[in-house]
Amino acid sequence: MRIITHSAEQTEQLGRQIGARLKSGDVIAFSGGLGAGKTAMTRGIAAGMGLGDDVSSPTFSLMNEYSDGTLKLYHFDMYRIPPESSAEELDFTGFYECIESGGVTAVEWSENIAAALPQGTIRIDIKRISDNEREITVNGDDRF
Ligand SMILES: Nc1ncnc2c1ncn2[C@@H]1O[C@H](COP(=O)(O)OP(=O)(O)OP(=O)(O)O)[C@@H](O)[C@H]1O
Ligand SMILES: [Mg+2]
């Protein structure tokens, strides 16, 4: 699926549609540069999962957990994780535990943990076209 959005609200809305289709064990790997809209889309995903839309960037906390619905959402920001980190180093973030917990895991800056992403990862690339336009490409299974 490839879509152009024209506002953060539209990106969030697309996130809601994706969030409503997610299931236990799903991993979402975002790519796209600074300010692409990864956190905005995660806000929509959380809302679509029934978790409300009070989602903020986990840049300093590394991971935020949202859990009032049936499915938990683990929201990572790997911006500060060096790309050459070993599996053992990444283990300290709780990433492996989260992806095996039966919730949904969404990862900003997944470029930095490319080798650790499991098979079946849903990939969402957000490309900045102009101030308000983004080209969003979703590669997953036939749900998307
Ligand atoms: N079409 C759009 N989709 C998403 N965000 C948009 C769009 N147009 C403008 N924006 C703006 O771009 C910014 C996206 O910020 P956001 O924090 O979601 O990006 P991010 O990819 O998470 O950045 P970071 O890499 O810093 O974590 C917001 O200020 C938002 O209002
Ligand atoms: Mg962000």
CSV table of N, CA and C and ligand atoms in Angstrom, one decimal:
chain,number,residue,atom,x,y,z
A,1,MET,N,0.8,-1.2,0.0
A,1,MET,CA,0.0,0.0,0.0
A,1,MET,C,0.9,1.2,0.0
A,2,ARG,N,0.5,2.2,-0.9
A,2,ARG,CA,1.3,3.4,-0.9
A,2,ARG,C,0.3,4.6,-1.0
A,3,ILE,N,0.5,5.5,-0.1
A,3,ILE,CA,-0.5,6.6,0.1
A,3,ILE,C,0.2,7.9,0.3
A,4,ILE,N,-0.3,9.0,-0.2
A,4,ILE,CA,0.2,10.3,0.1
A,4,ILE,C,-0.7,11.0,1.1
A,5,THR,N,-0.2,11.4,2.2
A,5,THR,CA,-1.0,12.2,3.2
A,5,THR,C,-0.7,13.7,3.1
A,6,HIS,N,-1.6,14.5,3.4
A,6,HIS,CA,-1.4,16.0,3.3
A,6,HIS,C,-1.5,16.7,4.6
A,7,SER,N,-1.5,16.0,5.7
A,7,SER,CA,-1.5,16.6,7.0
A,7,SER,C,-1.2,15.5,8.1
A,8,ALA,N,-0.7,15.9,9.3
A,8,ALA,CA,-0.5,15.0,10.3
A,8,ALA,C,-1.7,14.2,10.7
A,9,GLU,N,-2.9,14.9,10.6
A,9,GLU,CA,-4.2,14.3,10.9
A,9,GLU,C,-4.5,13.1,10.0
A,10,GLN,N,-4.1,13.3,8.7
A,10,GLN,CA,-4.4,12.2,7.7
A,10,GLN,C,-3.5,11.0,8.0
A,11,THR,N,-2.2,11.3,8.4
A,11,THR,CA,-1.3,10.3,8.7
A,11,THR,C,-1.8,9.5,10.0
A,12,GLU,N,-2.3,10.3,10.9
A,12,GLU,CA,-2.9,9.6,12.1
A,12,GLU,C,-4.1,8.8,11.8
A,13,GLN,N,-4.9,9.3,10.9
A,13,GLN,CA,-6.1,8.5,10.5
A,13,GLN,C,-5.7,7.2,9.8
A,14,LEU,N,-4.7,7.2,9.0
A,14,LEU,CA,-4.2,6.0,8.3
A,14,LEU,C,-3.7,5.1,9.4
A,15,GLY,N,-3.0,5.6,10.4
A,15,GLY,CA,-2.6,4.8,11.6
A,15,GLY,C,-3.7,4.1,12.3
A,16,ARG,N,-4.8,4.8,12.4
A,16,ARG,CA,-6.0,4.2,13.0
A,16,ARG,C,-6.5,3.0,12.3
A,17,GLN,N,-6.5,3.1,11.0
A,17,GLN,CA,-7.0,2.0,10.1
A,17,GLN,C,-6.0,0.8,10.3
A,18,ILE,N,-4.7,1.1,10.3
A,18,ILE,CA,-3.7,0.0,10.5
A,18,ILE,C,-3.9,-0.6,11.9
A,19,GLY,N,-4.0,0.3,12.9
A,19,GLY,CA,-4.1,-0.1,14.3
A,19,GLY,C,-5.3,-1.1,14.5
A,20,ALA,N,-6.4,-0.8,13.8
A,20,ALA,CA,-7.6,-1.6,14.0
A,20,ALA,C,-7.4,-3.0,13.4
A,21,ARG,N,-6.4,-3.2,12.6
A,21,ARG,CA,-6.2,-4.5,12.0
A,21,ARG,C,-5.0,-5.3,12.6
A,22,LEU,N,-4.4,-4.8,13.6
A,22,LEU,CA,-3.3,-5.4,14.2
A,22,LEU,C,-3.7,-6.6,15.1
A,23,LYS,N,-2.7,-7.5,15.2
A,23,LYS,CA,-3.0,-8.7,16.1
A,23,LYS,C,-1.8,-9.0,17.0
A,24,SER,N,-2.0,-9.9,17.9
A,24,SER,CA,-1.0,-10.3,18.8
A,24,SER,C,0.3,-10.7,18.1
A,25,GLY,N,1.4,-10.1,18.5
A,25,GLY,CA,2.7,-10.5,18.0
A,25,GLY,C,3.2,-9.6,16.9
A,26,ASP,N,2.4,-8.7,16.4
A,26,ASP,CA,2.8,-7.9,15.2
A,26,ASP,C,3.9,-7.0,15.6
A,27,VAL,N,4.8,-6.8,14.7
A,27,VAL,CA,5.9,-5.8,14.9
A,27,VAL,C,5.9,-4.8,13.7
A,28,ILE,N,5.9,-3.6,14.1
A,28,ILE,CA,5.8,-2.5,13.0
A,28,ILE,C,7.2,-1.8,13.1
A,29,ALA,N,7.8,-1.8,11.9
A,29,ALA,CA,9.1,-1.1,11.8
A,29,ALA,C,9.0,0.1,11.0
A,30,PHE,N,9.2,1.3,11.6
A,30,PHE,CA,9.1,2.6,10.9
A,30,PHE,C,10.5,2.9,10.4
A,31,SER,N,10.5,3.5,9.1
A,31,SER,CA,11.7,4.1,8.6
A,31,SER,C,11.3,5.5,8.1
A,32,GLY,N,12.3,6.4,8.0
A,32,GLY,CA,11.9,7.7,7.6
A,32,GLY,C,12.7,8.7,8.5
A,33,GLY,N,13.1,9.8,8.0
A,33,GLY,CA,14.0,10.7,8.7
A,33,GLY,C,13.3,11.4,9.9
A,34,LEU,N,14.1,12.4,10.5
A,34,LEU,CA,13.6,13.2,11.6
A,34,LEU,C,12.3,13.9,11.2
A,35,GLY,N,11.3,13.9,12.0
A,35,GLY,CA,10.1,14.6,11.7
A,35,GLY,C,9.2,14.0,10.6
A,36,ALA,N,9.5,12.8,10.2
A,36,ALA,CA,8.7,12.2,9.1
A,36,ALA,C,7.2,12.0,9.5
A,37,GLY,N,7.0,11.7,10.7
A,37,GLY,CA,5.6,11.4,11.2
A,37,GLY,C,5.4,10.1,11.8
A,38,LYS,N,6.5,9.5,12.3
A,38,LYS,CA,6.4,8.1,12.9
A,38,LYS,C,5.6,8.2,14.2
A,39,THR,N,5.9,9.2,15.0
A,39,THR,CA,5.2,9.3,16.3
A,39,THR,C,3.7,9.6,16.0
A,40,ALA,N,3.5,10.5,15.0
A,40,ALA,CA,2.1,10.8,14.6
A,40,ALA,C,1.3,9.6,14.2
A,41,MET,N,2.0,8.8,13.4
A,41,MET,CA,1.3,7.5,13.0
A,41,MET,C,1.1,6.6,14.1
A,42,THR,N,2.0,6.5,15.0
A,42,THR,CA,1.9,5.6,16.2
A,42,THR,C,0.7,6.1,17.1
A,43,ARG,N,0.5,7.4,17.1
A,43,ARG,CA,-0.7,7.9,17.8
A,43,ARG,C,-2.0,7.4,17.3
A,44,GLY,N,-2.0,7.3,15.9
A,44,GLY,CA,-3.2,6.8,15.3
A,44,GLY,C,-3.3,5.3,15.5
A,45,ILE,N,-2.2,4.6,15.4
A,45,ILE,CA,-2.2,3.1,15.7
A,45,ILE,C,-2.7,2.8,17.1
A,46,ALA,N,-2.3,3.6,18.1
A,46,ALA,CA,-2.7,3.3,19.4
A,46,ALA,C,-4.3,3.6,19.5
A,47,ALA,N,-4.7,4.6,18.9
A,47,ALA,CA,-6.2,4.9,18.9
A,47,ALA,C,-6.9,3.8,18.2
A,48,GLY,N,-6.4,3.3,17.1
A,48,GLY,CA,-7.1,2.2,16.3
A,48,GLY,C,-7.1,0.9,17.1
A,49,MET,N,-6.1,0.8,18.0
A,49,MET,CA,-6.1,-0.4,18.9
A,49,MET,C,-7.0,-0.3,20.1
A,50,GLY,N,-7.6,0.9,20.2
A,50,GLY,CA,-8.5,1.1,21.4
A,50,GLY,C,-7.7,1.6,22.6
A,51,LEU,N,-6.6,2.2,22.4
A,51,LEU,CA,-5.7,2.6,23.6
A,51,LEU,C,-5.7,4.1,23.8
A,52,GLY,N,-6.6,4.8,23.1
A,52,GLY,CA,-6.5,6.3,23.2
A,52,GLY,C,-5.4,6.9,22.4
A,53,ASP,N,-5.3,8.2,22.3
A,53,ASP,CA,-4.3,8.8,21.4
A,53,ASP,C,-3.3,9.7,22.2
A,54,ASP,N,-3.2,9.4,23.5
A,54,ASP,CA,-2.2,10.2,24.3
A,54,ASP,C,-0.8,9.5,24.2
A,55,VAL,N,-0.2,9.6,23.0
A,55,VAL,CA,1.0,9.0,22.7
A,55,VAL,C,2.1,10.0,22.4
A,56,SER,N,3.2,9.9,23.2
A,56,SER,CA,4.3,10.8,23.0
A,56,SER,C,5.6,10.1,22.6
A,57,SER,N,6.6,10.8,22.1
A,57,SER,CA,7.8,10.2,21.6
A,57,SER,C,8.6,9.6,22.7
A,58,PRO,N,9.0,8.3,22.6
A,58,PRO,CA,9.8,7.7,23.6
A,58,PRO,C,11.3,7.9,23.4
A,59,THR,N,11.6,9.1,22.9
A,59,THR,CA,13.0,9.4,22.6
A,59,THR,C,13.9,9.3,23.9
A,60,PHE,N,13.4,9.7,25.0
A,60,PHE,CA,14.2,9.7,26.2
A,60,PHE,C,14.0,8.4,27.0
A,61,SER,N,12.7,8.0,27.0
A,61,SER,CA,12.4,6.8,27.8
A,61,SER,C,12.8,5.5,27.0
A,62,LEU,N,13.1,5.6,25.7
A,62,LEU,CA,13.3,4.5,24.8
A,62,LEU,C,12.1,3.7,24.5
A,63,MET,N,11.3,3.4,25.5
A,63,MET,CA,10.1,2.6,25.2
A,63,MET,C,8.9,3.1,26.1
A,64,ASN,N,7.8,3.3,25.5
A,64,ASN,CA,6.6,3.6,26.3
A,64,ASN,C,5.6,2.4,26.1
A,65,GLU,N,4.8,2.1,27.1
A,65,GLU,CA,3.9,0.9,27.0
A,65,GLU,C,2.5,1.5,27.2
A,66,TYR,N,1.6,1.0,26.3
A,66,TYR,CA,0.2,1.4,26.4
A,66,TYR,C,-0.7,0.2,26.6
A,67,SER,N,-1.5,0.2,27.5
A,67,SER,CA,-2.2,-1.1,27.8
A,67,SER,C,-3.6,-1.1,28.4
A,68,ASP,N,-4.5,-0.2,27.9
A,68,ASP,CA,-5.8,-0.3,28.4
A,68,ASP,C,-6.7,-1.2,27.6
A,69,GLY,N,-6.3,-1.6,26.4
A,69,GLY,CA,-7.2,-2.4,25.5
A,69,GLY,C,-6.9,-3.9,25.7
A,70,THR,N,-7.2,-4.7,24.7
A,70,THR,CA,-7.0,-6.1,24.8
A,70,THR,C,-5.5,-6.4,24.4
A,71,LEU,N,-5.0,-5.6,23.4
A,71,LEU,CA,-3.6,-5.8,23.0
A,71,LEU,C,-2.8,-4.7,23.6
A,72,LYS,N,-1.6,-5.0,24.1
A,72,LYS,CA,-0.7,-4.0,24.6
A,72,LYS,C,0.1,-3.5,23.4
A,73,LEU,N,0.5,-2.2,23.5
A,73,LEU,CA,1.4,-1.6,22.5
A,73,LEU,C,2.7,-1.2,23.2
A,74,TYR,N,3.8,-1.7,22.6
A,74,TYR,CA,5.1,-1.2,23.1
A,74,TYR,C,5.7,-0.3,22.0
A,75,HIS,N,6.0,0.9,22.4
A,75,HIS,CA,6.4,1.9,21.4
A,75,HIS,C,7.9,2.3,21.6
A,76,PHE,N,8.8,1.8,20.7
A,76,PHE,CA,10.2,2.0,20.9
A,76,PHE,C,10.7,3.2,20.0
A,77,ASP,N,11.7,3.9,20.5
A,77,ASP,CA,12.4,4.8,19.6
A,77,ASP,C,13.9,4.4,19.7
A,78,MET,N,14.4,3.9,18.6
A,78,MET,CA,15.8,3.4,18.6
A,78,MET,C,16.8,4.4,18.1
A,79,TYR,N,16.4,5.7,18.1
A,79,TYR,CA,17.2,6.7,17.5
A,79,TYR,C,18.6,6.7,18.2
A,80,ARG,N,18.7,6.5,19.5
A,80,ARG,CA,20.0,6.5,20.2
A,80,ARG,C,20.7,5.2,20.2
A,81,ILE,N,20.1,4.2,19.6
A,81,ILE,CA,20.8,2.8,19.6
A,81,ILE,C,21.8,2.8,18.4
A,82,PRO,N,23.1,2.6,18.7
A,82,PRO,CA,24.0,2.5,17.6
A,82,PRO,C,23.7,1.3,16.7
A,83,PRO,N,23.7,1.6,15.4
A,83,PRO,CA,23.4,0.5,14.4
A,83,PRO,C,24.2,-0.8,14.5
A,84,GLU,N,25.4,-0.7,15.1
A,84,GLU,CA,26.2,-1.9,15.2
A,84,GLU,C,26.0,-2.6,16.5
A,85,SER,N,25.0,-2.3,17.2
A,85,SER,CA,24.8,-2.9,18.5
A,85,SER,C,24.6,-4.4,18.4
A,86,SER,N,25.1,-5.2,19.3
A,86,SER,CA,24.9,-6.6,19.3
A,86,SER,C,23.5,-7.0,19.8
A,87,ALA,N,23.1,-8.2,19.6
A,87,ALA,CA,21.8,-8.7,20.1
A,87,ALA,C,21.8,-8.6,21.7
A,88,GLU,N,23.0,-8.8,22.3
A,88,GLU,CA,23.1,-8.8,23.7
A,88,GLU,C,22.8,-7.3,24.2
A,89,GLU,N,23.4,-6.4,23.5
A,89,GLU,CA,23.2,-5.0,23.9
A,89,GLU,C,21.8,-4.6,23.7
A,90,LEU,N,21.2,-5.0,22.6
A,90,LEU,CA,19.8,-4.6,22.3
A,90,LEU,C,18.8,-5.3,23.3
A,91,ASP,N,19.2,-6.4,23.8
A,91,ASP,CA,18.4,-7.1,24.8
A,91,ASP,C,18.1,-6.3,26.0
A,92,PHE,N,19.1,-5.4,26.4
A,92,PHE,CA,18.9,-4.5,27.5
A,92,PHE,C,17.7,-3.5,27.4
A,93,THR,N,17.3,-3.3,26.1
A,93,THR,CA,16.2,-2.4,25.9
A,93,THR,C,14.8,-3.0,26.2
A,94,GLY,N,14.8,-4.4,26.3
A,94,GLY,CA,13.6,-5.1,26.5
A,94,GLY,C,12.9,-5.4,25.1
A,95,PHE,N,13.6,-5.1,24.0
A,95,PHE,CA,13.0,-5.3,22.7
A,95,PHE,C,12.6,-6.8,22.5
A,96,TYR,N,13.5,-7.7,22.7
A,96,TYR,CA,13.2,-9.1,22.5
A,96,TYR,C,12.0,-9.6,23.3
A,97,GLU,N,12.0,-9.2,24.6
A,97,GLU,CA,11.0,-9.6,25.5
A,97,GLU,C,9.6,-9.1,25.0
A,98,CYS,N,9.6,-7.8,24.5
A,98,CYS,CA,8.4,-7.2,24.0
A,98,CYS,C,7.8,-7.9,22.8
A,99,ILE,N,8.7,-8.2,21.8
A,99,ILE,CA,8.2,-8.8,20.6
A,99,ILE,C,7.7,-10.3,20.8
A,100,GLU,N,8.1,-10.8,21.9
A,100,GLU,CA,7.7,-12.2,22.2
A,100,GLU,C,6.5,-12.3,23.2
A,101,SER,N,6.0,-11.1,23.6
A,101,SER,CA,5.1,-11.0,24.7
A,101,SER,C,3.6,-11.2,24.3
A,102,GLY,N,3.4,-11.2,23.0
A,102,GLY,CA,2.0,-11.3,22.5
A,102,GLY,C,1.3,-10.0,22.3
A,103,GLY,N,2.0,-8.9,22.5
A,103,GLY,CA,1.4,-7.6,22.3
A,103,GLY,C,1.8,-7.1,20.9
A,104,VAL,N,1.7,-5.8,20.6
A,104,VAL,CA,2.2,-5.2,19.4
A,104,VAL,C,3.4,-4.3,19.7
A,105,THR,N,4.4,-4.4,18.9
A,105,THR,CA,5.6,-3.6,19.1
A,105,THR,C,5.8,-2.7,17.9
A,106,ALA,N,5.9,-1.4,18.1
A,106,ALA,CA,6.1,-0.4,17.1
A,106,ALA,C,7.5,0.3,17.3
A,107,VAL,N,8.3,0.3,16.3
A,107,VAL,CA,9.7,0.7,16.4
A,107,VAL,C,10.0,1.9,15.5
A,108,GLU,N,10.3,3.1,16.1
A,108,GLU,CA,10.8,4.2,15.4
A,108,GLU,C,12.3,4.0,15.2
A,109,TRP,N,12.9,4.5,14.1
A,109,TRP,CA,14.3,4.3,13.8
A,109,TRP,C,14.7,2.9,13.7
A,110,SER,N,13.8,2.1,13.1
A,110,SER,CA,14.1,0.6,13.0
A,110,SER,C,15.3,0.3,12.2
A,111,GLU,N,15.7,1.4,11.4
A,111,GLU,CA,17.0,1.2,10.6
A,111,GLU,C,18.1,0.8,11.5
A,112,ASN,N,18.1,1.2,12.8
A,112,ASN,CA,19.2,1.0,13.7
A,112,ASN,C,19.2,-0.4,14.2
A,113,ILE,N,18.1,-1.2,14.0
A,113,ILE,CA,18.0,-2.5,14.6
A,113,ILE,C,17.6,-3.5,13.5
A,114,ALA,N,18.0,-3.2,12.2
A,114,ALA,CA,17.5,-3.9,11.1
A,114,ALA,C,17.7,-5.4,11.2
A,115,ALA,N,18.8,-5.8,11.7
A,115,ALA,CA,19.1,-7.3,11.8
A,115,ALA,C,18.2,-8.0,12.9
A,116,ALA,N,17.6,-7.2,13.8
A,116,ALA,CA,16.9,-7.8,14.9
A,116,ALA,C,15.4,-8.0,14.6
A,117,LEU,N,15.0,-7.4,13.4
A,117,LEU,CA,13.5,-7.4,13.2
A,117,LEU,C,13.1,-8.8,12.7
A,118,PRO,N,12.0,-9.4,13.3
A,118,PRO,CA,11.6,-10.7,13.0
A,118,PRO,C,11.0,-10.9,11.7
A,119,GLN,N,10.9,-12.1,11.2
A,119,GLN,CA,10.2,-12.4,9.9
A,119,GLN,C,8.7,-11.9,10.1
A,120,GLY,N,8.1,-11.4,9.1
A,120,GLY,CA,6.8,-11.0,9.2
A,120,GLY,C,6.6,-9.6,9.7
A,121,THR,N,7.7,-8.9,9.9
A,121,THR,CA,7.6,-7.5,10.4
A,121,THR,C,6.9,-6.6,9.3
A,122,ILE,N,6.0,-5.8,9.8
A,122,ILE,CA,5.2,-4.9,8.9
A,122,ILE,C,6.1,-3.6,8.8
A,123,ARG,N,6.4,-3.3,7.6
A,123,ARG,CA,7.3,-2.1,7.4
A,123,ARG,C,6.6,-0.9,6.9
A,124,ILE,N,6.8,0.2,7.6
A,124,ILE,CA,6.1,1.4,7.2
A,124,ILE,C,7.2,2.5,7.0
A,125,ASP,N,7.3,2.9,5.8
A,125,ASP,CA,8.3,3.9,5.4
A,125,ASP,C,7.5,5.2,5.2
A,126,ILE,N,8.0,6.3,5.8
A,126,ILE,CA,7.4,7.6,5.6
A,126,ILE,C,8.4,8.6,5.0
A,127,LYS,N,8.1,9.0,3.8
A,127,LYS,CA,9.0,9.9,3.1
A,127,LYS,C,8.4,11.3,3.1
A,128,ARG,N,9.2,12.3,3.5
A,128,ARG,CA,8.8,13.7,3.5
A,128,ARG,C,8.9,14.2,2.1
A,129,ILE,N,7.8,14.7,1.6
A,129,ILE,CA,7.7,15.3,0.2
A,129,ILE,C,7.8,16.8,0.3
A,130,SER,N,7.0,17.4,1.2
A,130,SER,CA,7.0,18.8,1.4
A,130,SER,C,6.6,19.0,2.9
A,131,ASP,N,6.5,20.2,3.3
A,131,ASP,CA,6.2,20.5,4.7
A,131,ASP,C,5.0,19.6,5.3
A,132,ASN,N,4.0,19.5,4.4
A,132,ASN,CA,2.8,18.8,4.9
A,132,ASN,C,2.5,17.5,4.2
A,133,GLU,N,3.3,17.2,3.2
A,133,GLU,CA,3.0,16.0,2.4
A,133,GLU,C,4.0,14.9,2.8
A,134,ARG,N,3.4,13.7,2.9
A,134,ARG,CA,4.3,12.5,3.2
A,134,ARG,C,3.9,11.4,2.3
A,135,GLU,N,4.8,10.6,1.7
A,135,GLU,CA,4.5,9.4,1.0
A,135,GLU,C,4.7,8.2,1.9
A,136,ILE,N,3.7,7.5,2.2
A,136,ILE,CA,3.7,6.4,3.1
A,136,ILE,C,3.5,5.1,2.4
A,137,THR,N,4.5,4.2,2.7
A,137,THR,CA,4.5,2.9,2.1
A,137,THR,C,4.4,1.8,3.2
A,138,VAL,N,3.4,1.0,3.1
A,138,VAL,CA,3.2,-0.1,4.1
A,138,VAL,C,3.4,-1.4,3.4
A,139,ASN,N,4.3,-2.2,3.9
A,139,ASN,CA,4.6,-3.5,3.4
A,139,ASN,C,4.4,-4.5,4.5
A,140,GLY,N,3.3,-5.3,4.4
A,140,GLY,CA,3.1,-6.3,5.4
A,140,GLY,C,2.4,-7.5,4.7
A,141,ASP,N,1.5,-8.1,5.3
A,141,ASP,CA,0.7,-9.2,4.7
A,141,ASP,C,-0.5,-8.6,4.0
A,142,ASP,N,-1.5,-9.5,3.6
A,142,ASP,CA,-2.6,-9.0,2.9
A,142,ASP,C,-3.6,-8.2,3.7
A,143,ARG,N,-3.3,-8.0,5.0
A,143,ARG,CA,-4.2,-7.1,5.7
A,143,ARG,C,-4.0,-5.6,5.3
A,144,PHE,N,-2.9,-5.3,4.7
A,144,PHE,CA,-2.5,-3.9,4.5
A,144,PHE,C,-2.4,-3.6,3.0
B,1,LIG,N1,1.4,14.5,6.3
B,1,LIG,C1,2.0,14.6,7.5
B,1,LIG,N2,2.1,13.4,8.2
B,1,LIG,C2,2.7,13.4,9.4
B,1,LIG,N3,3.2,14.5,10.0
B,1,LIG,C3,3.1,15.7,9.4
B,1,LIG,C4,2.5,15.7,8.1
B,1,LIG,N4,2.6,17.0,7.7
B,1,LIG,C5,3.2,17.7,8.6
B,1,LIG,N5,3.5,16.9,9.7
B,1,LIG,C6,4.3,17.3,10.9
B,1,LIG,O1,5.5,16.6,10.9
B,1,LIG,C7,5.9,16.4,12.3
B,1,LIG,C8,6.0,14.9,12.5
B,1,LIG,O2,6.4,14.7,13.8
B,1,LIG,P1,6.6,13.3,14.4
B,1,LIG,O3,7.1,13.5,15.8
B,1,LIG,O4,5.4,12.4,14.3
B,1,LIG,O5,7.8,12.7,13.5
B,1,LIG,P2,8.8,11.5,13.9
B,1,LIG,O6,9.0,10.8,12.6
B,1,LIG,O7,8.3,10.7,15.0
B,1,LIG,O8,10.1,12.2,14.3
B,1,LIG,P3,11.4,11.8,15.1
B,1,LIG,O9,12.3,11.1,14.2
B,1,LIG,O10,12.0,13.0,15.7
B,1,LIG,O11,10.9,10.8,16.2
B,1,LIG,C9,4.8,17.0,13.1
B,1,LIG,O12,5.2,18.3,13.5
B,1,LIG,C10,3.6,17.1,12.2
B,1,LIG,O13,2.7,18.1,12.5
B,2,MG,MG,9.2,10.2,16.8
